[in-house]
Tab-separated table of N, CA and C in Angstrom:
chain	number	residue	atom	x	y	z
A	157	MET	N	-3.361	-1.030	4.878
A	157	MET	CA	-4.843	-1.304	4.236
A	157	MET	C	-4.469	-2.637	3.381
A	158	ARG	N	-5.532	-3.337	3.542
A	158	ARG	CA	-5.640	-4.792	2.775
A	158	ARG	C	-6.067	-4.294	1.384
A	159	PRO	N	-5.175	-4.878	0.331
A	159	PRO	CA	-5.558	-4.703	-1.006
A	159	PRO	C	-6.746	-5.168	-1.605
A	160	SER	N	-7.710	-4.568	-2.304
A	160	SER	CA	-8.858	-5.302	-2.477
A	160	SER	C	-8.857	-4.517	-3.985
A	161	LEU	N	-9.778	-5.252	-4.768
A	161	LEU	CA	-10.039	-4.897	-6.235
A	161	LEU	C	-10.400	-3.495	-6.178
A	162	SER	N	-11.433	-2.906	-5.282
A	162	SER	CA	-12.054	-1.612	-5.251
A	162	SER	C	-10.840	-0.488	-5.095
A	163	ALA	N	-10.086	-0.806	-4.002
A	163	ALA	CA	-9.050	0.065	-3.634
A	163	ALA	C	-7.933	-0.005	-4.657
A	164	ILE	N	-7.722	-1.057	-5.497
A	164	ILE	CA	-6.727	-0.751	-6.665
A	164	ILE	C	-7.760	0.119	-8.157
A	165	ALA	N	-8.978	-0.294	-7.989
A	165	ALA	CA	-9.556	0.482	-9.236
A	165	ALA	C	-9.709	1.859	-9.052
A	166	SER	N	-9.821	2.357	-7.554
A	166	SER	CA	-9.835	3.667	-6.895
A	166	SER	C	-8.578	4.302	-7.092
A	167	ILE	N	-7.350	3.578	-7.200
A	167	ILE	CA	-6.249	4.096	-7.173
A	167	ILE	C	-6.170	4.412	-8.894
A	168	ILE	N	-6.035	3.426	-9.627
A	168	ILE	CA	-6.237	3.500	-11.124
A	168	ILE	C	-7.282	4.698	-11.533
A	169	ARG	N	-8.515	4.981	-11.253
A	169	ARG	CA	-9.275	6.090	-11.489
A	169	ARG	C	-8.609	7.558	-11.269
A	170	HIS	N	-8.142	7.448	-10.050
A	170	HIS	CA	-7.526	8.391	-9.234
A	170	HIS	C	-6.327	8.841	-10.504
A	171	MET	N	-5.375	8.011	-10.705
A	171	MET	CA	-4.275	8.098	-11.121
A	171	MET	C	-4.245	8.490	-12.709
A	172	LEU	N	-5.269	8.051	-13.118
A	172	LEU	CA	-5.664	8.370	-14.750
A	172	LEU	C	-6.732	9.548	-14.703
A	173	CYS	N	-7.236	10.087	-13.599
A	173	CYS	CA	-7.976	11.160	-13.702
A	173	CYS	C	-9.326	10.850	-14.475
A	174	ASP	N	-9.795	9.521	-14.119
A	174	ASP	CA	-10.920	9.380	-14.956
A	174	ASP	C	-11.956	8.277	-14.062
A	175	GLY	N	-12.719	9.059	-13.152
A	175	GLY	CA	-13.602	8.234	-12.288
A	175	GLY	C	-14.642	7.260	-12.845
A	176	SER	N	-15.172	7.494	-14.286
A	176	SER	CA	-15.794	6.491	-14.622
A	176	SER	C	-15.300	5.110	-15.327
A	177	LEU	N	-13.873	4.905	-15.277
A	177	LEU	CA	-13.258	3.756	-15.709
A	177	LEU	C	-14.188	2.340	-15.204
A	178	ALA	N	-14.105	1.610	-15.885
A	178	ALA	CA	-15.101	0.196	-15.655
A	178	ALA	C	-13.707	-0.494	-15.334
A	179	ILE	N	-13.511	-1.175	-14.548
A	179	ILE	CA	-12.102	-1.696	-13.878
A	179	ILE	C	-12.463	-3.134	-13.425
A	180	THR	N	-12.194	-4.194	-13.786
A	180	THR	CA	-12.183	-5.199	-13.185
A	180	THR	C	-10.923	-6.314	-13.279
A	181	ALA	N	-10.845	-7.512	-12.346
A	181	ALA	CA	-9.666	-8.205	-12.056
A	181	ALA	C	-8.836	-8.426	-13.450
A	182	ASP	N	-9.822	-8.208	-14.331
A	182	ASP	CA	-9.203	-8.761	-15.911
A	182	ASP	C	-8.925	-7.992	-16.637
A	183	THR	N	-9.077	-6.776	-16.382
A	183	THR	CA	-8.836	-5.558	-17.182
A	183	THR	C	-7.146	-5.536	-17.143
A	184	GLN	N	-6.800	-5.443	-18.569
A	184	GLN	CA	-5.696	-5.373	-19.066
A	184	GLN	C	-5.069	-3.783	-18.952
A	185	PHE	N	-3.738	-3.564	-18.035
A	185	PHE	CA	-3.450	-2.198	-18.321
A	185	PHE	C	-3.058	-1.506	-19.458
A	186	ALA	N	-2.643	-2.036	-20.455
A	186	ALA	CA	-2.534	-1.668	-21.824
A	186	ALA	C	-3.797	-1.116	-22.656
A	187	ASP	N	-5.042	-1.942	-22.296
A	187	ASP	CA	-6.263	-1.326	-22.797
A	187	ASP	C	-7.026	-0.116	-22.024
A	188	LEU	N	-6.318	0.146	-20.981
A	188	LEU	CA	-6.817	1.657	-20.670
A	188	LEU	C	-6.575	2.844	-21.323
A	189	PRO	N	-7.614	3.574	-21.377
A	189	PRO	CA	-7.580	4.673	-22.409
A	189	PRO	C	-6.313	5.497	-22.071
A	190	GLY	N	-5.732	6.065	-23.026
A	190	GLY	CA	-4.510	6.833	-23.034
A	190	GLY	C	-3.458	6.172	-22.552
A	191	TRP	N	-3.620	4.879	-22.108
A	191	TRP	CA	-2.107	4.100	-21.335
A	191	TRP	C	-0.950	4.302	-22.020
A	192	ASP	N	0.106	4.469	-21.109
A	192	ASP	CA	1.474	4.390	-21.545
A	192	ASP	C	2.301	3.935	-20.107
A	193	ASP	N	3.284	3.428	-20.413
A	193	ASP	CA	4.088	2.509	-19.611
A	193	ASP	C	4.454	3.264	-18.229
A	194	MET	N	4.490	4.889	-18.342
A	194	MET	CA	4.637	5.618	-16.898
A	194	MET	C	3.399	5.355	-16.185
A	195	ASP	N	2.134	5.061	-16.978
A	195	ASP	CA	1.297	4.936	-15.970
A	195	ASP	C	1.110	4.062	-15.018
A	196	LEU	N	1.719	2.882	-15.441
A	196	LEU	CA	2.237	1.582	-14.799
A	196	LEU	C	2.864	1.781	-13.639
A	197	MET	N	3.961	2.471	-14.057
A	197	MET	CA	4.841	3.065	-12.826
A	197	MET	C	4.107	3.850	-11.806
A	198	ARG	N	3.490	4.859	-12.235
A	198	ARG	CA	2.698	5.808	-11.214
A	198	ARG	C	1.943	4.906	-10.090
A	199	ILE	N	1.086	3.942	-10.963
A	199	ILE	CA	-0.088	3.269	-10.288
A	199	ILE	C	0.720	2.370	-9.174
A	200	VAL	N	1.784	1.479	-9.825
A	200	VAL	CA	2.410	0.577	-8.983
A	200	VAL	C	2.925	1.194	-7.709
A	201	ASP	N	3.784	2.432	-7.899
A	201	ASP	CA	4.251	3.169	-6.740
A	201	ASP	C	3.226	3.550	-6.100
A	202	GLU	N	1.882	4.065	-6.281
A	202	GLU	CA	1.019	4.605	-5.233
A	202	GLU	C	0.375	3.267	-4.589
A	203	ALA	N	0.199	1.972	-5.135
A	203	ALA	CA	-0.485	0.882	-4.721
A	203	ALA	C	0.709	0.342	-3.726
A	204	GLU	N	2.148	0.522	-3.989
A	204	GLU	CA	3.045	0.203	-3.051
A	204	GLU	C	2.958	1.057	-1.691
A	205	CYS	N	2.689	2.476	-1.697
A	205	CYS	CA	2.326	3.258	-0.609
A	205	CYS	C	1.232	3.045	-0.047
A	206	HIS	N	0.217	2.847	-0.672
A	206	HIS	CA	-1.022	2.752	-0.061
A	206	HIS	C	-1.114	1.388	0.762
A	207	PHE	N	-0.570	0.074	-0.275
A	207	PHE	CA	-0.746	-1.373	0.896
A	207	PHE	C	0.742	-1.408	1.766
A	208	ASP	N	1.463	-0.703	1.551
A	208	ASP	CA	2.934	-0.858	2.254
A	208	ASP	C	3.507	-1.987	1.819
A	209	VAL	N	3.692	-1.898	0.659
A	209	VAL	CA	4.319	-3.247	0.228
A	209	VAL	C	5.186	-2.701	-0.938
A	210	GLN	N	6.389	-3.452	-1.263
A	210	GLN	CA	7.595	-3.113	-2.243
A	210	GLN	C	7.537	-4.362	-3.523
A	211	PHE	N	7.673	-3.928	-4.719
A	211	PHE	CA	7.767	-4.836	-5.733
A	211	PHE	C	9.164	-4.544	-6.279
A	212	ASN	N	9.590	-5.933	-6.542
A	212	ASN	CA	10.928	-5.846	-7.136
A	212	ASN	C	10.861	-5.727	-8.964
A	213	LEU	N	11.673	-5.551	-9.522
A	213	LEU	CA	11.714	-5.634	-10.991
A	213	LEU	C	10.891	-6.679	-11.708
A	214	THR	N	11.263	-7.781	-11.328
A	214	THR	CA	10.768	-9.300	-11.596
A	214	THR	C	9.224	-9.139	-11.508
A	215	GLU	N	8.773	-8.908	-10.547
A	215	GLU	CA	7.565	-8.862	-10.112
A	215	GLU	C	6.831	-7.726	-10.949
A	216	PHE	N	7.475	-6.634	-10.881
A	216	PHE	CA	7.060	-5.274	-12.012
A	216	PHE	C	6.553	-5.891	-13.241
A	217	ASP	N	7.518	-6.522	-13.766
A	217	ASP	CA	7.377	-6.674	-15.137
A	217	ASP	C	6.267	-7.773	-15.124
A	218	ARG	N	5.777	-8.449	-14.538
A	218	ARG	CA	4.742	-9.563	-14.772
A	218	ARG	C	3.386	-8.848	-14.365
A	219	LEU	N	3.364	-7.652	-14.151
A	219	LEU	CA	1.822	-6.838	-13.872
A	219	LEU	C	1.555	-6.663	-15.178
A	220	ALA	N	0.164	-7.226	-15.377
A	220	ALA	CA	-0.192	-7.057	-16.956
A	220	ALA	C	-1.825	-6.716	-16.826
A	221	THR	N	-2.094	-7.109	-15.960
A	221	THR	CA	-4.031	-6.955	-15.378
A	221	THR	C	-3.863	-6.326	-13.969
A	222	VAL	N	-4.939	-5.900	-13.449
A	222	VAL	CA	-5.292	-5.448	-12.482
A	222	VAL	C	-5.292	-6.572	-11.373
A	223	GLY	N	-5.628	-7.741	-11.689
A	223	GLY	CA	-5.981	-8.912	-10.904
A	223	GLY	C	-4.492	-9.168	-10.725
A	224	ASP	N	-3.308	-9.019	-11.644
A	224	ASP	CA	-2.430	-9.546	-11.282
A	224	ASP	C	-1.581	-8.676	-10.193
A	225	LEU	N	-1.840	-7.313	-10.360
A	225	LEU	CA	-1.233	-6.299	-9.103
A	225	LEU	C	-2.187	-6.706	-8.035
A	226	LEU	N	-3.503	-6.999	-7.607
A	226	LEU	CA	-4.130	-7.505	-6.788
A	226	LEU	C	-3.509	-8.581	-5.763
A	227	LEU	N	-3.242	-9.715	-6.776
A	227	LEU	CA	-2.942	-10.997	-6.359
A	227	LEU	C	-1.384	-10.636	-5.480
A	228	ALA	N	-0.451	-9.914	-6.458
A	228	ALA	CA	1.048	-9.485	-6.093
A	228	ALA	C	1.020	-8.896	-4.564
A	229	ALA	N	0.012	-7.962	-4.616
A	229	ALA	CA	-0.104	-7.128	-3.230
A	229	ALA	C	-0.460	-7.971	-2.187
A	230	VAL	N	-1.414	-8.823	-2.393
A	230	VAL	CA	-2.018	-9.724	-1.309
A	230	VAL	C	-1.036	-10.466	-0.944
A	231	SER	N	-0.332	-11.217	-2.069
A	231	SER	CA	0.804	-12.118	-1.715
A	231	SER	C	2.044	-11.500	-0.671
A	232	LYS	N	2.466	-10.088	-1.264
A	232	LYS	CA	3.418	-9.509	-0.374
A	232	LYS	C	3.019	-9.161	1.130
A	233	GLN	N	1.599	-8.929	1.308
A	233	GLN	CA	1.268	-8.552	2.639
A	233	GLN	C	1.419	-10.148	3.610
A	234	VAL	N	0.855	-11.209	2.922
A	234	VAL	CA	0.675	-12.336	3.457
A	234	VAL	C	2.202	-12.747	4.065
A	235	LEU	N	3.160	-12.351	2.843
A	235	LEU	CA	4.565	-12.949	3.476
A	235	LEU	C	5.006	-12.126	4.475
A	236	ALA	N	4.767	-10.643	4.407
A	236	ALA	CA	5.168	-9.852	5.404
A	236	ALA	C	4.535	-10.264	6.609
A	237	ALA	N	3.369	-10.716	6.899
A	237	ALA	CA	2.534	-11.059	8.113
A	237	ALA	C	3.194	-12.229	8.599
A	238	ALA	N	3.874	-13.137	7.692
A	238	ALA	CA	4.147	-14.455	8.445
A	238	ALA	C	5.733	-14.699	9.047
């Protein structure tokens, strides 16, 4: 599946059990209600499975916003297709 903002937002809402979260590309993960670092690990793991990509530790450490995750996933898919 192609990475999209709506797909990532859906993953986040599902993983945080909150279907009402307003999520944009600028949403900071740390600003999400009840956020902790384990949530990011779970969300990234789910995104990796969903989009068939793998992030290394350096890439993981750079993920501060939803947009960061989206761009990283898109980049991984583009590189894999090349």
